[in-house]
Amino acid sequence: MSKDFEKSLERLNNQYDEMPTQSSSIKIMANIKKQKKRNWTWSKSYQRLQVAVLIALMIGIGYVLGVSQLMNQPDTAMEETASDQVGTMEGASFQAKQAESFDEEAGAVHESGEYDMGIFAAEEIDDSFLITITDEEGQEVEKQVKVFEDEQFSFSTYYDANFHVEEGVSGEGRSIQIYADYGEGPIEPLLFEMFQFESAMSYDNQVEAYRMMMNESGYTELESNDYLIEIGIPGQVVEEFLFQKDDVNVHVVPVERGEEYFFFKTSTVTNNNSEKIEYMEGYVRELNVILNQDHFMWIYN
């Protein structure tokens, strides 16, 4: 082999050895791994960037919503406060109108003189209510009543809500009187009276004093027909008396209550007064409301 040929082979061999390292399979694989690592690192960095951008976006949205809510809250609070103030002013105005209306009504009653005889307005319960009673024809009907209570005589009872309750005081004693009213004012004679002498006297002396009062008022005593006893009295009735003046009959029963005596009285008219008979047709019904044992109550035993 010639020397020139040998030099050519040696030169080729040296050139092979000097070829780039990436031509080696091992180094090619290493290069691929490095490339993948660079790609993974970029992908991971890109994902982190997305998360950071999303968080920043959410924070920005939350800030905008929070600012918007804070800006709206004062207006809402002001509106609620204004609404409350208006409601309070309207309520105060309504109460003032009620008080003014009440004062006007009270003044009208006072000026009319209807209660100048000493009605126990403070003793009466303002609220009326309905009860069921039996009328003259035996039919059950509803009636509007009030409750009256008297501490001195220590009793309470029902009475028609439209009727008048009055106190009568004289030198002899004290009375509670109920007058009928069918829309034209209190009607004479009275519907019911409960009387007690002021001075301590025996029963016989009280009866004699009562007879004297009736006689001085122009009444004549007649034989009793037990009118009130038949209606029924809530207490121990001693006896019954009848007095008459013109066309008016007055029925009286003394009721014993411990060591005290109370004189219950009611009125009827004779057949000579047809006008008053028409007015007084309901007296028995009204007495039944007052004297009914479920309505009339002695406060002490």
Short mmCIF file of C-alpha atoms in Angstrom, two decimals:
data_model
loop_
_atom_site.label_atom_id
_atom_site.label_comp_id
_atom_site.label_asym_id
_atom_site.label_seq_id
_atom_site.Cartn_x
_atom_site.Cartn_y
_atom_site.Cartn_z
CA MET A 1 0.00 0.00 0.00
CA SER A 2 1.39 3.28 -0.96
CA LYS A 3 2.18 5.98 1.51
CA ASP A 4 -0.24 8.35 -0.15
CA PHE A 5 -3.12 5.92 0.37
CA GLU A 6 -2.23 5.42 4.04
CA LYS A 7 -2.17 9.16 4.59
CA SER A 8 -5.63 9.45 3.03
CA LEU A 9 -7.07 6.78 5.38
CA GLU A 10 -5.50 8.42 8.41
CA ARG A 11 -6.95 11.78 7.39
CA LEU A 12 -10.43 10.28 6.99
CA ASN A 13 -10.17 8.60 10.39
CA ASN A 14 -9.21 11.88 12.02
CA GLN A 15 -12.13 13.65 10.36
CA TYR A 16 -14.55 11.01 11.71
CA ASP A 17 -13.29 11.50 15.20
CA GLU A 18 -13.78 15.23 14.85
CA MET A 19 -17.52 14.93 13.85
CA PRO A 20 -20.09 16.86 16.20
CA THR A 21 -20.99 15.15 19.43
CA GLN A 22 -24.68 15.29 18.65
CA SER A 23 -24.15 12.64 16.10
CA SER A 24 -23.61 10.26 19.00
CA SER A 25 -26.92 8.48 19.87
CA ILE A 26 -26.34 8.93 23.59
CA LYS A 27 -25.77 12.63 23.21
CA ILE A 28 -28.72 12.94 20.85
CA MET A 29 -31.00 11.39 23.53
CA ALA A 30 -29.55 13.71 26.13
CA ASN A 31 -30.23 16.64 23.90
CA ILE A 32 -33.84 15.51 23.41
CA LYS A 33 -34.28 15.28 27.21
CA LYS A 34 -32.87 18.76 27.64
CA GLN A 35 -35.29 20.04 25.02
CA LYS A 36 -38.24 18.40 26.79
CA LYS A 37 -37.09 19.87 30.07
CA ARG A 38 -36.98 23.32 28.54
CA ASN A 39 -40.48 22.80 27.10
CA TRP A 40 -41.83 21.55 30.48
CA THR A 41 -40.25 24.46 32.26
CA TRP A 42 -41.90 26.88 29.85
CA SER A 43 -45.26 25.10 30.18
CA LYS A 44 -45.07 25.23 33.97
CA SER A 45 -44.10 28.88 33.88
CA TYR A 46 -47.01 29.58 31.53
CA GLN A 47 -49.48 27.81 33.86
CA ARG A 48 -48.21 29.81 36.82
CA LEU A 49 -48.65 32.95 34.79
CA GLN A 50 -52.28 31.97 34.03
CA VAL A 51 -53.03 31.33 37.71
CA ALA A 52 -51.47 34.65 38.66
CA VAL A 53 -53.51 36.46 36.04
CA LEU A 54 -56.75 34.71 37.21
CA ILE A 55 -56.09 35.60 40.85
CA ALA A 56 -55.40 39.19 39.91
CA LEU A 57 -58.62 39.28 37.88
CA MET A 58 -60.67 37.89 40.79
CA ILE A 59 -59.14 40.38 43.21
CA GLY A 60 -59.96 43.19 40.79
CA ILE A 61 -63.60 42.05 40.42
CA GLY A 62 -63.97 41.71 44.21
CA TYR A 63 -62.57 45.18 44.73
CA VAL A 64 -64.98 46.67 42.21
CA LEU A 65 -67.98 44.91 43.77
CA GLY A 66 -66.90 45.93 47.28
CA VAL A 67 -66.53 49.56 46.31
CA SER A 68 -69.90 49.50 44.57
CA GLN A 69 -71.59 48.03 47.65
CA LEU A 70 -69.98 50.57 49.94
CA MET A 71 -71.13 53.36 47.67
CA ASN A 72 -74.74 52.07 47.69
CA GLN A 73 -74.99 51.41 51.43
CA PRO A 74 -75.20 55.03 52.56
CA ASP A 75 -78.09 55.67 50.17
CA THR A 76 -79.95 52.60 51.45
CA ALA A 77 -79.35 53.55 55.07
CA MET A 78 -80.52 57.09 54.37
CA GLU A 79 -83.64 55.75 52.66
CA GLU A 80 -84.42 53.42 55.59
CA THR A 81 -83.80 56.21 58.11
CA ALA A 82 -86.03 58.58 56.13
CA SER A 83 -88.73 55.90 55.91
CA ASP A 84 -88.58 55.28 59.68
CA GLN A 85 -88.78 59.01 60.37
CA VAL A 86 -91.79 59.36 58.08
CA GLY A 87 -93.49 56.40 59.79
CA THR A 88 -92.78 57.89 63.22
CA MET A 89 -94.13 61.27 62.15
CA GLU A 90 -97.24 59.68 60.67
CA GLY A 91 -97.79 57.64 63.87
CA ALA A 92 -97.38 60.72 66.04
CA SER A 93 -99.74 62.64 63.79
CA PHE A 94 -102.34 59.86 64.02
CA GLN A 95 -102.07 59.74 67.82
CA ALA A 96 -102.38 63.50 68.01
CA LYS A 97 -105.51 63.38 65.86
CA GLN A 98 -106.95 60.64 68.08
CA ALA A 99 -106.24 62.67 71.20
CA GLU A 100 -107.74 65.77 69.60
CA SER A 101 -110.84 63.82 68.56
CA PHE A 102 -111.17 62.36 72.06
CA ASP A 103 -110.83 65.79 73.65
CA GLU A 104 -113.49 67.21 71.31
CA GLU A 105 -115.89 64.36 72.09
CA ALA A 106 -115.26 64.64 75.83
CA GLY A 107 -115.84 68.38 75.66
CA ALA A 108 -119.06 67.88 73.72
CA VAL A 109 -120.35 65.45 76.33
CA HIS A 110 -119.35 67.76 79.13
CA GLU A 111 -120.96 70.80 77.49
CA SER A 112 -124.14 68.86 76.70
CA GLY A 113 -124.73 68.31 80.40
CA GLU A 114 -125.72 64.68 79.90
CA TYR A 115 -123.40 63.54 82.70
CA ASP A 116 -123.81 66.45 85.10
CA MET A 117 -125.59 64.17 87.58
CA GLY A 118 -122.38 62.39 88.56
CA ILE A 119 -122.05 59.42 86.21
CA PHE A 120 -119.31 57.03 87.28
CA ALA A 121 -117.47 57.16 83.95
CA ALA A 122 -114.25 56.07 85.64
CA GLU A 123 -116.01 53.05 87.10
CA GLU A 124 -117.29 51.81 83.78
CA ILE A 125 -115.33 49.52 81.49
CA ASP A 126 -115.03 51.31 78.15
CA ASP A 127 -115.14 48.21 75.98
CA SER A 128 -118.60 46.81 75.35
CA PHE A 129 -119.26 43.25 74.29
CA LEU A 130 -122.07 41.01 73.08
CA ILE A 131 -124.09 38.56 75.16
CA THR A 132 -127.00 36.32 74.20
CA ILE A 133 -130.32 36.91 75.98
CA THR A 134 -133.89 35.71 75.58
CA ASP A 135 -136.35 38.41 74.53
CA GLU A 136 -140.04 38.79 75.39
CA GLU A 137 -141.02 36.39 72.60
CA GLY A 138 -138.68 33.66 73.80
CA GLN A 139 -136.14 34.20 71.02
CA GLU A 140 -132.42 34.28 71.62
CA VAL A 141 -130.90 37.59 70.53
CA GLU A 142 -127.53 39.30 70.93
CA LYS A 143 -127.24 42.37 73.14
CA GLN A 144 -124.38 44.83 73.48
CA VAL A 145 -123.58 45.44 77.15
CA LYS A 146 -121.00 47.01 79.43
CA VAL A 147 -119.84 46.10 82.93
CA PHE A 148 -120.42 48.45 85.85
CA GLU A 149 -118.56 48.05 89.15
CA ASP A 150 -119.00 50.03 92.35
CA GLU A 151 -116.49 49.65 95.17
CA GLN A 152 -118.55 51.33 97.88
CA PHE A 153 -121.56 49.08 97.39
CA SER A 154 -119.15 46.28 96.44
CA PHE A 155 -120.98 44.85 93.43
CA SER A 156 -120.70 44.60 89.66
CA THR A 157 -123.22 43.87 86.93
CA TYR A 158 -123.98 44.16 83.20
CA TYR A 159 -126.17 46.82 81.62
CA ASP A 160 -127.17 47.93 78.13
CA ALA A 161 -124.23 49.69 76.46
CA ASN A 162 -126.46 52.63 75.44
CA PHE A 163 -128.02 53.20 78.88
CA HIS A 164 -126.94 55.75 81.50
CA VAL A 165 -125.47 55.00 84.93
CA GLU A 166 -125.65 57.77 87.52
CA GLU A 167 -124.82 58.33 91.16
CA GLY A 168 -127.38 59.93 93.44
CA VAL A 169 -126.37 61.36 96.81
CA SER A 170 -128.75 62.90 99.34
CA GLY A 171 -128.89 63.60 103.02
CA GLU A 172 -130.39 60.18 103.61
CA GLY A 173 -127.96 58.04 101.65
CA ARG A 174 -126.42 57.10 98.33
CA SER A 175 -127.79 55.40 95.22
CA ILE A 176 -126.69 53.96 91.88
CA GLN A 177 -129.27 54.54 89.14
CA ILE A 178 -129.60 53.14 85.62
CA TYR A 179 -131.84 54.94 83.13
CA ALA A 180 -133.16 53.46 79.91
CA ASP A 181 -132.33 55.13 76.61
CA TYR A 182 -133.89 54.13 73.28
CA GLY A 183 -132.21 56.84 71.26
CA GLU A 184 -134.00 59.91 72.68
CA GLY A 185 -132.05 60.41 75.91
CA PRO A 186 -132.61 59.04 79.44
CA ILE A 187 -136.20 58.03 80.08
CA GLU A 188 -138.14 58.65 83.26
CA PRO A 189 -139.01 56.75 85.35
CA LEU A 190 -135.71 55.03 86.08
CA LEU A 191 -135.08 51.41 85.17
CA PHE A 192 -133.11 50.38 88.25
CA GLU A 193 -131.87 51.87 91.52
CA MET A 194 -129.76 50.47 94.32
CA PHE A 195 -129.96 52.58 97.52
CA GLN A 196 -128.29 52.43 100.94
CA PHE A 197 -128.87 54.66 103.96
CA GLU A 198 -125.87 56.62 105.18
CA SER A 199 -126.71 56.31 108.87
CA ALA A 200 -126.48 53.01 110.72
CA MET A 201 -130.03 52.00 111.64
CA SER A 202 -131.95 48.85 112.37
CA TYR A 203 -133.87 47.23 109.56
CA ASP A 204 -137.23 48.46 110.83
CA ASN A 205 -135.97 52.02 111.12
CA GLN A 206 -134.56 51.87 107.58
CA VAL A 207 -137.89 50.65 106.19
CA GLU A 208 -139.72 53.39 108.02
CA ALA A 209 -137.27 56.02 106.76
CA TYR A 210 -137.70 54.73 103.20
CA ARG A 211 -141.46 54.90 103.40
CA MET A 212 -141.15 58.47 104.63
CA MET A 213 -138.96 59.42 101.65
CA MET A 214 -141.48 57.99 99.21
CA ASN A 215 -144.36 59.71 100.94
CA GLU A 216 -142.54 63.06 100.84
CA SER A 217 -141.99 62.55 97.11
CA GLY A 218 -145.76 62.20 96.57
CA TYR A 219 -146.05 58.40 96.42
CA THR A 220 -148.77 56.38 98.05
CA GLU A 221 -148.04 52.87 99.35
CA LEU A 222 -150.14 50.04 97.95
CA GLU A 223 -150.28 46.33 98.54
CA SER A 224 -147.30 44.67 96.89
CA ASN A 225 -147.71 42.26 93.96
CA ASP A 226 -144.18 40.76 94.36
CA TYR A 227 -143.14 42.05 90.96
CA LEU A 228 -139.38 42.07 91.69
CA ILE A 229 -139.45 38.85 93.68
CA GLU A 230 -140.92 37.06 90.65
CA ILE A 231 -138.22 38.49 88.37
CA GLY A 232 -135.53 37.33 90.79
CA ILE A 233 -133.12 39.24 93.01
CA PRO A 234 -129.44 38.30 93.61
CA GLY A 235 -129.52 38.36 97.39
CA GLN A 236 -131.60 37.66 100.46
CA VAL A 237 -134.90 39.55 99.95
CA VAL A 238 -136.65 40.47 103.17
CA GLU A 239 -139.97 41.67 101.68
CA GLU A 240 -141.37 43.78 98.82
CA PHE A 241 -143.17 47.14 98.76
CA LEU A 242 -145.24 48.92 96.12
CA PHE A 243 -145.64 52.69 95.78
CA GLN A 244 -147.64 54.60 93.20
CA LYS A 245 -147.71 58.17 91.95
CA ASP A 246 -149.97 59.19 89.07
CA ASP A 247 -149.45 56.46 86.49
CA VAL A 248 -146.07 55.23 87.78
CA ASN A 249 -145.59 52.22 90.04
CA VAL A 250 -142.39 51.83 92.06
CA HIS A 251 -141.44 48.34 93.26
CA VAL A 252 -138.95 48.10 96.14
CA VAL A 253 -137.25 45.17 97.85
CA PRO A 254 -134.81 45.46 100.78
CA VAL A 255 -131.92 42.98 100.32
CA GLU A 256 -129.99 41.80 103.35
CA ARG A 257 -126.23 41.53 102.90
CA GLY A 258 -124.47 40.62 106.13
CA GLU A 259 -125.30 43.45 108.51
CA GLU A 260 -126.16 45.84 105.65
CA TYR A 261 -129.39 46.46 103.73
CA PHE A 262 -129.68 47.63 100.13
CA PHE A 263 -132.99 48.78 98.63
CA PHE A 264 -133.48 47.63 95.02
CA LYS A 265 -136.06 49.60 93.05
CA THR A 266 -137.62 49.51 89.57
CA SER A 267 -140.55 51.19 87.84
CA THR A 268 -143.59 50.20 85.82
CA VAL A 269 -146.56 52.25 84.56
CA THR A 270 -150.28 51.74 84.77
CA ASN A 271 -152.52 51.14 81.76
CA ASN A 272 -153.50 54.82 81.85
CA ASN A 273 -150.24 55.80 80.14
CA SER A 274 -150.07 53.94 76.83
CA GLU A 275 -147.12 56.04 75.60
CA LYS A 276 -144.86 55.05 78.47
CA ILE A 277 -146.00 51.46 78.28
CA GLU A 278 -144.61 51.32 74.75
CA TYR A 279 -141.32 52.73 75.97
CA MET A 280 -141.15 50.44 78.97
CA GLU A 281 -142.01 47.16 77.30
CA GLY A 282 -138.34 46.19 77.49
CA TYR A 283 -137.87 46.97 81.18
CA VAL A 284 -138.23 43.35 82.26
CA ARG A 285 -135.69 42.28 79.65
CA GLU A 286 -133.26 44.97 80.83
CA LEU A 287 -133.78 44.05 84.50
CA ASN A 288 -132.99 40.45 83.66
CA VAL A 289 -129.68 41.62 82.20
CA ILE A 290 -128.86 43.62 85.35
CA LEU A 291 -130.13 41.18 87.98
CA ASN A 292 -129.18 37.91 86.28
CA GLN A 293 -127.17 35.80 88.70
CA ASP A 294 -124.53 35.25 85.99
CA HIS A 295 -124.12 39.04 85.61
CA PHE A 296 -124.76 40.54 89.05
CA MET A 297 -121.95 39.75 91.48
CA TRP A 298 -121.29 40.76 95.04
CA ILE A 299 -117.57 41.47 95.31
CA TYR A 300 -117.29 40.34 98.93
CA ASN A 301 -118.87 37.27 100.53
#
